[in-house]
GROMACS .gro file of C-alpha atoms in nm:
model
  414
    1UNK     CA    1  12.968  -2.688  11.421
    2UNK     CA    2  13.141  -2.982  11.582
    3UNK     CA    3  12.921  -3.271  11.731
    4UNK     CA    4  13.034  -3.546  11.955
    5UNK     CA    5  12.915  -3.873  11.751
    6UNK     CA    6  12.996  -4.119  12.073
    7UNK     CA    7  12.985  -4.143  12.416
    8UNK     CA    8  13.293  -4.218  12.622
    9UNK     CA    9  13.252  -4.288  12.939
   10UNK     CA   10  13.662  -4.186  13.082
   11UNK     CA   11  13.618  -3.880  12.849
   12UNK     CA   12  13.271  -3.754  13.032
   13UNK     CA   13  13.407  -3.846  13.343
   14UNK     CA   14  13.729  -3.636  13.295
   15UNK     CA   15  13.512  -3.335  13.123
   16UNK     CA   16  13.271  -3.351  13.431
   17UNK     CA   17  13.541  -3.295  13.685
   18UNK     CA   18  13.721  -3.584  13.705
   19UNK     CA   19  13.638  -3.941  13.923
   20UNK     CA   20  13.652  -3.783  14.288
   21UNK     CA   21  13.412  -3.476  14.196
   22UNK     CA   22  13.170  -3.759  13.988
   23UNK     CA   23  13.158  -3.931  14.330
   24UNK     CA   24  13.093  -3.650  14.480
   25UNK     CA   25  12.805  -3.552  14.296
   26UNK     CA   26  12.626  -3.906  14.344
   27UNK     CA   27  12.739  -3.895  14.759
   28UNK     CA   28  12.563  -3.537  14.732
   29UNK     CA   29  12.263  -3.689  14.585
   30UNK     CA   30  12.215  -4.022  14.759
   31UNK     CA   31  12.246  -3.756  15.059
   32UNK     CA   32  11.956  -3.470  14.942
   33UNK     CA   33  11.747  -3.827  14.828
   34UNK     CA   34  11.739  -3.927  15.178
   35UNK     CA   35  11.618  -3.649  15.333
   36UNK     CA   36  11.411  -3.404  15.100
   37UNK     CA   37  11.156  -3.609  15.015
   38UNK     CA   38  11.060  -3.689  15.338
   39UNK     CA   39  11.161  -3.315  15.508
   40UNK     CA   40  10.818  -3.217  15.540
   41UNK     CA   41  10.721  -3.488  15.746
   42UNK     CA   42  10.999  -3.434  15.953
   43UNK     CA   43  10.844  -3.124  16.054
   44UNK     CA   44  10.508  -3.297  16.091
   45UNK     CA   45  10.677  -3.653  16.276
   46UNK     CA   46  10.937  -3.572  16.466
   47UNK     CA   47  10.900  -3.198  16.595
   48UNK     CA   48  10.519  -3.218  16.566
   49UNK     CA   49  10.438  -2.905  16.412
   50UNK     CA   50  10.175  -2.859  16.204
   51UNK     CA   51  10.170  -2.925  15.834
   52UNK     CA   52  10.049  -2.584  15.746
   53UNK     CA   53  10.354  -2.468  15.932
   54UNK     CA   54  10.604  -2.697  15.829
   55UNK     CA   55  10.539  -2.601  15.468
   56UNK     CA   56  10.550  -2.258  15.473
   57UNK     CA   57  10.892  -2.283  15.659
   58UNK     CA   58  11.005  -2.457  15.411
   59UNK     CA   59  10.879  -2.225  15.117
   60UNK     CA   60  11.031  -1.928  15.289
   61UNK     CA   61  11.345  -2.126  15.307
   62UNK     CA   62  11.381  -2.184  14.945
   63UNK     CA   63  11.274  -1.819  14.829
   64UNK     CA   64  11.509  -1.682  15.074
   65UNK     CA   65  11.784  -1.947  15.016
   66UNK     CA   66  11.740  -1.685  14.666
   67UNK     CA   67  11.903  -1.435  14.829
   68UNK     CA   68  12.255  -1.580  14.808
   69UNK     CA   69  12.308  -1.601  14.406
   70UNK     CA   70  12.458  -1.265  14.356
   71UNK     CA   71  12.665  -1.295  14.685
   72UNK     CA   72  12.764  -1.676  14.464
   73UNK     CA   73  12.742  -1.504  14.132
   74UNK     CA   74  13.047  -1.298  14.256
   75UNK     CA   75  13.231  -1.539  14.375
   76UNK     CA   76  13.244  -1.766  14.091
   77UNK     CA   77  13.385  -1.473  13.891
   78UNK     CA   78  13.644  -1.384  14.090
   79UNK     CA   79  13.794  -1.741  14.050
   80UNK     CA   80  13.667  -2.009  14.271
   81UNK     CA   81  13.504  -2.288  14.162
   82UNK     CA   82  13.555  -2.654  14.370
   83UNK     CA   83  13.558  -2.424  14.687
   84UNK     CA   84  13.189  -2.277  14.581
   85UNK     CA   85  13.058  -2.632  14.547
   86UNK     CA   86  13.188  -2.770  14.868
   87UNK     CA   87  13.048  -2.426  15.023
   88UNK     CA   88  12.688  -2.545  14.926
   89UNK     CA   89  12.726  -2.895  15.031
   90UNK     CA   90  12.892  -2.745  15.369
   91UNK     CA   91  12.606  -2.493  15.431
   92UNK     CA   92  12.349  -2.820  15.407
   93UNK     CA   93  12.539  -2.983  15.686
   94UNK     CA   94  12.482  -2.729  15.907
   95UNK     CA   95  12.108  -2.724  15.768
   96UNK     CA   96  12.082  -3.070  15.869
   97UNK     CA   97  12.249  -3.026  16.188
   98UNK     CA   98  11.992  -2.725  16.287
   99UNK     CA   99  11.723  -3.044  16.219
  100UNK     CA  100  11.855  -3.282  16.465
  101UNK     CA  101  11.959  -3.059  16.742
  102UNK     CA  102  11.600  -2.838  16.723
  103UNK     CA  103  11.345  -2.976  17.012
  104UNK     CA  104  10.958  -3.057  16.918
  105UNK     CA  105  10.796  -2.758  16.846
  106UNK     CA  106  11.055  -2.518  16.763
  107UNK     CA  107  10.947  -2.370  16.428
  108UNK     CA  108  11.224  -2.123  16.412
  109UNK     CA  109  11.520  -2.371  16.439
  110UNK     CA  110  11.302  -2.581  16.156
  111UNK     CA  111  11.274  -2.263  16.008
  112UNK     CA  112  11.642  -2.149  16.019
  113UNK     CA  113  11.778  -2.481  15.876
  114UNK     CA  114  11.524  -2.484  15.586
  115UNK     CA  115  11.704  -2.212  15.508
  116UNK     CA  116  12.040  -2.332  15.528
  117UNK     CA  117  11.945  -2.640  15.299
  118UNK     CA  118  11.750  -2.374  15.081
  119UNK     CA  119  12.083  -2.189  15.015
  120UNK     CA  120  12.317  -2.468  14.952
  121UNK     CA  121  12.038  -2.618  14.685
  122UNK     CA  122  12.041  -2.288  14.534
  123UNK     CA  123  12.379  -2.210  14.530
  124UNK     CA  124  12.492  -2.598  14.414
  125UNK     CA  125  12.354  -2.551  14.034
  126UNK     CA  126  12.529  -2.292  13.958
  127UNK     CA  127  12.839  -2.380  14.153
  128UNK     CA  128  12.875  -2.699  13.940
  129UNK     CA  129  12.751  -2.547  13.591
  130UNK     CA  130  13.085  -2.298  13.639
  131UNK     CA  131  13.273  -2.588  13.748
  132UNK     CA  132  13.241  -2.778  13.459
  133UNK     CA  133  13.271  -2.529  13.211
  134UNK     CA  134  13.584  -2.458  13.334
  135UNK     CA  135  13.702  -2.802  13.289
  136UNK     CA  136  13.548  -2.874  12.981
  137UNK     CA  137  13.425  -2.647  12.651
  138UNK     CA  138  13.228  -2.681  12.378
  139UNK     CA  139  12.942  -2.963  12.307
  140UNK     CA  140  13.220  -3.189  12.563
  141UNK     CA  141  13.084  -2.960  12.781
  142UNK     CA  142  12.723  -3.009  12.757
  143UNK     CA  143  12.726  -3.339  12.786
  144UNK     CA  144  12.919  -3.355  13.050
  145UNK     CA  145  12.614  -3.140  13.218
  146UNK     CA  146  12.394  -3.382  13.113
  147UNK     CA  147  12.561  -3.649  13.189
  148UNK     CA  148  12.565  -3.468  13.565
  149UNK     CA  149  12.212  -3.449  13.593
  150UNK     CA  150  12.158  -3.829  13.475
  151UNK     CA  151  12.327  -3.911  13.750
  152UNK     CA  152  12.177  -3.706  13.995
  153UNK     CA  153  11.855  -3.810  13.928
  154UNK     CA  154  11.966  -4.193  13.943
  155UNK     CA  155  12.090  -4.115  14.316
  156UNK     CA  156  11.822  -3.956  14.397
  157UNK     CA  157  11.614  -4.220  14.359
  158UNK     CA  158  11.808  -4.462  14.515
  159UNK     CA  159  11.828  -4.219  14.803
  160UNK     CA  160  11.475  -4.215  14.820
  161UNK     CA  161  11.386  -4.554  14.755
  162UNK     CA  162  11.635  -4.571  15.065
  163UNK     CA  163  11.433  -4.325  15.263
  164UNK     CA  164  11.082  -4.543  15.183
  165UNK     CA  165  11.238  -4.805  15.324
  166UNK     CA  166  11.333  -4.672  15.638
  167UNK     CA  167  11.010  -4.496  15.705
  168UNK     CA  168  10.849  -4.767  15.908
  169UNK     CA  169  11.070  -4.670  16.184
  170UNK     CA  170  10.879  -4.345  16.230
  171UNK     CA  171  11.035  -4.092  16.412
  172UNK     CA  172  11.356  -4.234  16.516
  173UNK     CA  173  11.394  -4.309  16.127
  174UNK     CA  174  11.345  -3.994  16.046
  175UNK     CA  175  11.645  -3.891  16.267
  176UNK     CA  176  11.889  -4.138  16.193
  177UNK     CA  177  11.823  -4.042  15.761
  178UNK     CA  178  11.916  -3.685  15.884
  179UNK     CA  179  12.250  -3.744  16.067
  180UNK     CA  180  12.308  -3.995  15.751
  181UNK     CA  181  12.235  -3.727  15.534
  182UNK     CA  182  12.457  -3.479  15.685
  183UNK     CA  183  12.777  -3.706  15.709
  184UNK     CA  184  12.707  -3.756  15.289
  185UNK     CA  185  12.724  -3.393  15.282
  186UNK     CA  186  13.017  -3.365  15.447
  187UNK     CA  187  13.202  -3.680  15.246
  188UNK     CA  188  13.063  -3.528  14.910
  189UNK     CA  189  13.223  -3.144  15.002
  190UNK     CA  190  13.574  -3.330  15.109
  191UNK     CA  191  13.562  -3.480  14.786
  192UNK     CA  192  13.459  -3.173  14.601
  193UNK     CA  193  13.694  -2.934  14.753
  194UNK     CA  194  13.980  -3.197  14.656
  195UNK     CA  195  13.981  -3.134  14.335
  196UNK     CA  196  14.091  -2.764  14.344
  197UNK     CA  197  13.927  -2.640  14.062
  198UNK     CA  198  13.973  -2.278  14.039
  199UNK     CA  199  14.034  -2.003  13.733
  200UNK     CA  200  14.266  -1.710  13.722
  201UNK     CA  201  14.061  -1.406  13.605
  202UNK     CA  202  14.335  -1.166  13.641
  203UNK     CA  203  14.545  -1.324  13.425
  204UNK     CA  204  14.305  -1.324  13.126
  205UNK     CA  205  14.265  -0.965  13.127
  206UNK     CA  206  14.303  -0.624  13.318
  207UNK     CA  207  14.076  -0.589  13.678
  208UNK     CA  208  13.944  -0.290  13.523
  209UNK     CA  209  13.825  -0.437  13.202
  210UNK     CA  210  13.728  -0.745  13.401
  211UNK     CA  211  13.540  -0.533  13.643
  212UNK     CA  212  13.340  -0.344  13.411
  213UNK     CA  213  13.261  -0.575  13.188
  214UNK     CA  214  12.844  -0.596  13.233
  215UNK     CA  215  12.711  -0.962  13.213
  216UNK     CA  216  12.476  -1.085  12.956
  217UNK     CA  217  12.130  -0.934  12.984
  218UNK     CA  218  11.945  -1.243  12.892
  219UNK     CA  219  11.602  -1.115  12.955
  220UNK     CA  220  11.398  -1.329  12.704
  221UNK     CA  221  11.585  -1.638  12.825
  222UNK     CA  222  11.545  -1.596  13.230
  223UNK     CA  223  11.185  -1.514  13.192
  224UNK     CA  224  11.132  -1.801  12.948
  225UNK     CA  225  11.309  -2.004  13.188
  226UNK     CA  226  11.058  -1.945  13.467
  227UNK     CA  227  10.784  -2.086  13.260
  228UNK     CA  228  10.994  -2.364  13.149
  229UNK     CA  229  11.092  -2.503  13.492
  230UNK     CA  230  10.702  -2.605  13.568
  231UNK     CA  231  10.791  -2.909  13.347
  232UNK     CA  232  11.001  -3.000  13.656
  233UNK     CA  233  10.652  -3.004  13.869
  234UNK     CA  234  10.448  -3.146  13.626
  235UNK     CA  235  10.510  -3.531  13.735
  236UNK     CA  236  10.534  -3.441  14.127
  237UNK     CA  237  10.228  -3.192  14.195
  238UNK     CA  238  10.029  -3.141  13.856
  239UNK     CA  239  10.016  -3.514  13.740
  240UNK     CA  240   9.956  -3.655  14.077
  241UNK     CA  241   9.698  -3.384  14.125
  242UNK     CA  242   9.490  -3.468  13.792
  243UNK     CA  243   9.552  -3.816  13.803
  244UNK     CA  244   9.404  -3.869  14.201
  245UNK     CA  245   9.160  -3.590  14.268
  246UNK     CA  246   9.016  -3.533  13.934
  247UNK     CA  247   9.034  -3.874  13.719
  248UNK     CA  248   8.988  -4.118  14.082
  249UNK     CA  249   9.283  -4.343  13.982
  250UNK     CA  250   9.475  -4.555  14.209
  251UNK     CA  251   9.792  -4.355  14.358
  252UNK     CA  252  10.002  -4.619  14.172
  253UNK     CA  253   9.971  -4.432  13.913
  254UNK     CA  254  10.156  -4.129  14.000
  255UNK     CA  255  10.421  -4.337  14.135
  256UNK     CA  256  10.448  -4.532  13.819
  257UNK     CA  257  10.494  -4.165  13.619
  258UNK     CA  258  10.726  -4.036  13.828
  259UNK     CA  259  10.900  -4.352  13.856
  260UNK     CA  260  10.917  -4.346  13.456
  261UNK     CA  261  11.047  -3.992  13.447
  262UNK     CA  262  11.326  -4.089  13.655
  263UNK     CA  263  11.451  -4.384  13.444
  264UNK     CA  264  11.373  -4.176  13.144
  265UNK     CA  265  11.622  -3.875  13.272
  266UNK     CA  266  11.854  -4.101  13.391
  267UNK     CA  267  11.855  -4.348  13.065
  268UNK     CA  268  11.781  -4.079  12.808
  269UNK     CA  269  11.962  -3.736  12.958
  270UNK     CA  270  12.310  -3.791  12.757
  271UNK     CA  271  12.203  -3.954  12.427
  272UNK     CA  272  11.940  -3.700  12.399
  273UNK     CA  273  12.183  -3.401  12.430
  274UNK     CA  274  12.445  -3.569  12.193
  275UNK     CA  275  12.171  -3.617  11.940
  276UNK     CA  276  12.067  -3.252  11.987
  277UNK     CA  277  12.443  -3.146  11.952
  278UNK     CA  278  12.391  -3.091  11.579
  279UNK     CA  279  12.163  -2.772  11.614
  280UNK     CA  280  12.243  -2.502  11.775
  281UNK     CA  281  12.148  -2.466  12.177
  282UNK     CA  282  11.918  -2.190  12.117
  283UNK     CA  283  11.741  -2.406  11.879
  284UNK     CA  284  11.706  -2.665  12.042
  285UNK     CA  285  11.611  -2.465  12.398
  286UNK     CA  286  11.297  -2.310  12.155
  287UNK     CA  287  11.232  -2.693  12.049
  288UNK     CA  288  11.200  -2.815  12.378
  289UNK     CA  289  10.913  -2.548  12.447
  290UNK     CA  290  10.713  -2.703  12.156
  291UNK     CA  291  10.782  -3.051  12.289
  292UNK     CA  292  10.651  -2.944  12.658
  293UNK     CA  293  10.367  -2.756  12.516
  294UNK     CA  294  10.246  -3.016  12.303
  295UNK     CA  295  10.266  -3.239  12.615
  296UNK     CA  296  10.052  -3.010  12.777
  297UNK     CA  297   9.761  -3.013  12.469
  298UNK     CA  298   9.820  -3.402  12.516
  299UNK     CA  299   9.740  -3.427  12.879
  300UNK     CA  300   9.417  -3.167  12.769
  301UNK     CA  301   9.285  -3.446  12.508
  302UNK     CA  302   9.380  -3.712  12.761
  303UNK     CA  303   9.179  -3.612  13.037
  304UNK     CA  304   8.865  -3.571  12.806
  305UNK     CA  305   8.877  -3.900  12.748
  306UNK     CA  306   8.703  -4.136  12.955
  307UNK     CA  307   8.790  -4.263  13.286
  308UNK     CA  308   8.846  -4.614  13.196
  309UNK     CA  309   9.131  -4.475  12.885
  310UNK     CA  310   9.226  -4.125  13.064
  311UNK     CA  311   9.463  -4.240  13.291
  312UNK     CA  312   9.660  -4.446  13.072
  313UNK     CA  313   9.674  -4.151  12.825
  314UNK     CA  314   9.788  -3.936  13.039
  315UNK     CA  315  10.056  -4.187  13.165
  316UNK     CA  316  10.132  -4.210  12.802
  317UNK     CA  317  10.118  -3.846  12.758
  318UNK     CA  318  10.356  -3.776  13.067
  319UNK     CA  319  10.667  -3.971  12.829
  320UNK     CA  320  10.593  -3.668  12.584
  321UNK     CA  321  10.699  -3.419  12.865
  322UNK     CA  322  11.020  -3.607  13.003
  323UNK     CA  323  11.131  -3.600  12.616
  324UNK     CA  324  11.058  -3.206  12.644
  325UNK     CA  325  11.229  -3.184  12.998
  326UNK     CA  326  11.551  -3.404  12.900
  327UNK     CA  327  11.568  -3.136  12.582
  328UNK     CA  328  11.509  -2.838  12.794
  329UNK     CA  329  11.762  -2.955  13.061
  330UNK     CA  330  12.020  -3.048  12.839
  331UNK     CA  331  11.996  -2.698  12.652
  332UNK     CA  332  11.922  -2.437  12.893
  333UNK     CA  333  12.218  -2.413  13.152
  334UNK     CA  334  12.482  -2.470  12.882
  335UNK     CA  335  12.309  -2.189  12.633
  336UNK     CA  336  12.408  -2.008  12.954
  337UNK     CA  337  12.782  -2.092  12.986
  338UNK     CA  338  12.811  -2.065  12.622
  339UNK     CA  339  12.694  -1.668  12.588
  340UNK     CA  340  12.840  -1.586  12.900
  341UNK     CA  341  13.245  -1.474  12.898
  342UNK     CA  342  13.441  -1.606  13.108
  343UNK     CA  343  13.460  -1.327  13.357
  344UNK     CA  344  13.107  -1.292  13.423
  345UNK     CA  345  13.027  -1.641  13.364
  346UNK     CA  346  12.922  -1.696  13.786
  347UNK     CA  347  12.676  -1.377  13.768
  348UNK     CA  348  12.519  -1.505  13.481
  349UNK     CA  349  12.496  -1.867  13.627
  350UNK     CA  350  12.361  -1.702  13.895
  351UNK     CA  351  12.089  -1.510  13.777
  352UNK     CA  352  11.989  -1.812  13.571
  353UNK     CA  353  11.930  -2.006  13.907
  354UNK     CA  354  11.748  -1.712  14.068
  355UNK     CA  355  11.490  -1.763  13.718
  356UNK     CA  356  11.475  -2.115  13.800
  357UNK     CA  357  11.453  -2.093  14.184
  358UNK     CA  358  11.135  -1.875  14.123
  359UNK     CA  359  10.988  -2.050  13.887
  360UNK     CA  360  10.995  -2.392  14.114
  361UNK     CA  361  10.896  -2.181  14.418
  362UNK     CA  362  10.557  -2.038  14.243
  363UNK     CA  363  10.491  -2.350  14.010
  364UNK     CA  364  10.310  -2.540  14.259
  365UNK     CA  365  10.093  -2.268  14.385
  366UNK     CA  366  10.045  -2.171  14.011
  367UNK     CA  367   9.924  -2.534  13.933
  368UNK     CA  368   9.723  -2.544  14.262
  369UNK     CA  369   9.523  -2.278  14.210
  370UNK     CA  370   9.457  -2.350  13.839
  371UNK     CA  371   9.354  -2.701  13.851
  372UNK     CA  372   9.041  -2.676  14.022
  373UNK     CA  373   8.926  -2.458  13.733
  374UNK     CA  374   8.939  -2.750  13.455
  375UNK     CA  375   9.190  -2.908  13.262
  376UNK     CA  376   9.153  -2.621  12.990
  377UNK     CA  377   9.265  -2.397  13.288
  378UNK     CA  378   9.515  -2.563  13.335
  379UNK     CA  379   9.695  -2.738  13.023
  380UNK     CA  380   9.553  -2.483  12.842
  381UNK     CA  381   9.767  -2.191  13.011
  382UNK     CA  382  10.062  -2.385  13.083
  383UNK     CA  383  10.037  -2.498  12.658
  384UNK     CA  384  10.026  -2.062  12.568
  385UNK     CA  385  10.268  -1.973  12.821
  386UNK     CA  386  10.528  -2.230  12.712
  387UNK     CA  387  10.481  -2.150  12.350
  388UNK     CA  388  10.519  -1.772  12.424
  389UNK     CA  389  10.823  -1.836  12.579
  390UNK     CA  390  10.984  -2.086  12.282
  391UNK     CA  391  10.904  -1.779  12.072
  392UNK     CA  392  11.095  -1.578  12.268
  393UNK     CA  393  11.365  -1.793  12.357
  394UNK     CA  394  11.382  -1.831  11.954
  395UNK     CA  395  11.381  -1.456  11.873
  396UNK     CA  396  11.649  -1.343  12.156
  397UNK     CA  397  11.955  -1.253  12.012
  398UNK     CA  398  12.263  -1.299  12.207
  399UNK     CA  399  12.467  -1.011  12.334
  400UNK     CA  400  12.833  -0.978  12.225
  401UNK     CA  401  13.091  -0.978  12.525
  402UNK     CA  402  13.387  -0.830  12.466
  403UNK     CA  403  13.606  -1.117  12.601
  404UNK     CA  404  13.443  -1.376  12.478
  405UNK     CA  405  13.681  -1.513  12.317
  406UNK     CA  406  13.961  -1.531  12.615
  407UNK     CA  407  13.925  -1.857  12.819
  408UNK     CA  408  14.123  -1.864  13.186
  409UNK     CA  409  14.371  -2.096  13.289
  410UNK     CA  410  14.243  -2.376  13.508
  411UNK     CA  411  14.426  -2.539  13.765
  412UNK     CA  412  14.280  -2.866  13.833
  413UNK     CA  413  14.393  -3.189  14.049
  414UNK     CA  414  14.152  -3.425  13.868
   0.00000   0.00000   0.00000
């Protein structure tokens, strides 16, 4: 099995789309860093509805924003790619739009463009996963995902560090970090659309063939994967939770967590997936369960500690389960692209982001409800779920595609 024993930074720049769709993905970021952090209190702030209100406008968004993968799913696999990705940044402008024209009080225009920006987050993963494995193959590849999602999260938090900064301006703020947001939309889908990425299906083998050809089942895997994503919650709801309501410590210390977690992703993402390159992605998937899971025994023994060493052991704890996330990320969406053919490669992308989309839209209420009932409640079940779903993630075996073996020609203006 071939490993990549550096990293280059031209050659993961080329084999993540090239320099325009790189600075595309950090405009795209700096943008959604801006805005979603602070999207709820838009609701509150600026059109003064209630909080109750605002969030379950913006839970229906997401689960509905849902709806769209199969519509995306088909899309990808009839050819596009760049055009997809600019589609989701595209369908956020007009999210953000819906935001600054609605007047105070109208829930349904809040509602209507929290589902805009619910699709175009859905849709985006998946989008870019195709995207690059259409430039790039192999463990180039997966690095070149991971090297995506470093810098994601590193404009992100710029974005939001941005945001923070701004928010002394109250309302007016608020509104002028939304029509900021939306131009870096629209700048990030010019850029992405200019790189015409796109496949040619047809000419890889007959429409009927292509057609029928089922994608990969991947049942283990997508439930797995909706256990799995609650790592992604763990430092923004659970931690915070724990850390302020049940252990009484300051709420630096959730900042300083998730602040960790950040630099962690964005320092650690790449050299952790090259490193992991030797083993196979399955593997290595199943090995970040048993990293996550023995995070989650961690926080149990840290919070039985007492208060005055608790919350630094469960600081300490919470670098256990970035390790486990930076594996998990790094394996799971390119186990995908790598058992999927090439002609159902966007259904299977997309039915991977529908697992993930669910899991992040119950997680919270999951780790809501569950934490008033003790830390055994809680790490405790999160530990045996995660575990379960290493073991199954381990035991899947992946199905054969019959065209696995035929890759499309690209056309790319990198």
């Amino acid at each position: 099995m071939a490993t990549i024993t550096g990293i280059q930074p031209r050659v993961l720049v080329r084999a993540s789309g090239g320099p325009r769709y790189v600075v595309a993905l950090a405009v795209d970021a700096l943008g959604t860093g801006l805005l979603r952090p602070f999207l709820l209190l838009y609701g509150v702030t600026v059109l003064r509805l209630s909080a109750p209100v605002t969030g379950t406008a913006m839970t229906v968004g997401i689960v509905a924003g849902l709806v769209c993968m199969p519509a995306v799913g088909r899309w990808l696999d009839r050819g596009a790619r760049s055009t997809v990705v600019a589609a989701s940044m595209l369908v956020r402008v007009l999210g953000v739009a819906l935001l600054l024209a609605a007047p105070e009080g109208h829930i349904w225009l809040f509602g209507t463009a929290s589902l805009f920006l619910g699709i175009g987050n859905q849709a985006w993963p998946a989008a870019h996963a195709a995207l690059v494995a259409t430039v790039a193959h192999g463990r180039e590849r997966d690095t070149a995902l991971a090297g995506a999602r470093a810098l994601r999260n590193a404009a992100l938090g710029v974005g939001a560090l941005l945001a923070t900064a701004c928010m002394a301006g109250g309302a007016t703020a608020l509104r002028a970090l939304a029509a900021v947001t939306a131009l870096a939309y629209l700048a990030a889908a010019a850029l992405a659309w200019s790189v015409h990425v796109h496949t040619h299906p047809a000419e890889a083998a007959p429409a009927k063939d292509r057609d029928d050809e089922p994608a990969p089942r991947m049942l283990a895997l997508l439930a797995a994967n909706v256990i799995y994503v609650f790592c992604l919650n763990v430092p923004e709801i659970a931690l915070p939770l724990v850390l302020v309501t049940q252990l009484h410590a300051s709420p630096v210390w959730p900042a300083v967590v998730f602040v960790s977690n950040t630099a962690l992703v964005v320092t650690l993402q790449v050299p952790v997936t090259v490193l992991m390159s030797r083993f196979s992605r399955r593997t290595v998937l199943a090995l970040s369960g048993v990293v996550l899971a023995a995070s989650y025994l961690g926080f149990l023994a840290a919070t039985s500690l007492g208060h005055g060493w608790a919350t630094a052991a469960v600081a300490a704890v919470s670098v256990v389960c970035t390790i486990g996330e930076i594996i998990y990320a790094g394996s799971a969406t390119a186990l995908v692209t790598a058992i999927a053919s090439t002609h159902v490669l966007g259904r299977a992308l997309a039915r991977f982001q529908l697992s993930t989309g669910f899991g992040l839209a119950v997680s919270p209420a999951v780790i809501t409800t569950l934490a008033p009932h003790g830390p055994a409640a809680l790490w405790g079940s999160l530990a045996a779920a995660t575990l379960l779903s290493a073991s199954a993630v381990a035991t899947e075996k992946d199905q054969a595609t019959r065209f696995s073996g035929c890759r499309p020609r690209a056309r790319a203006g990198l």
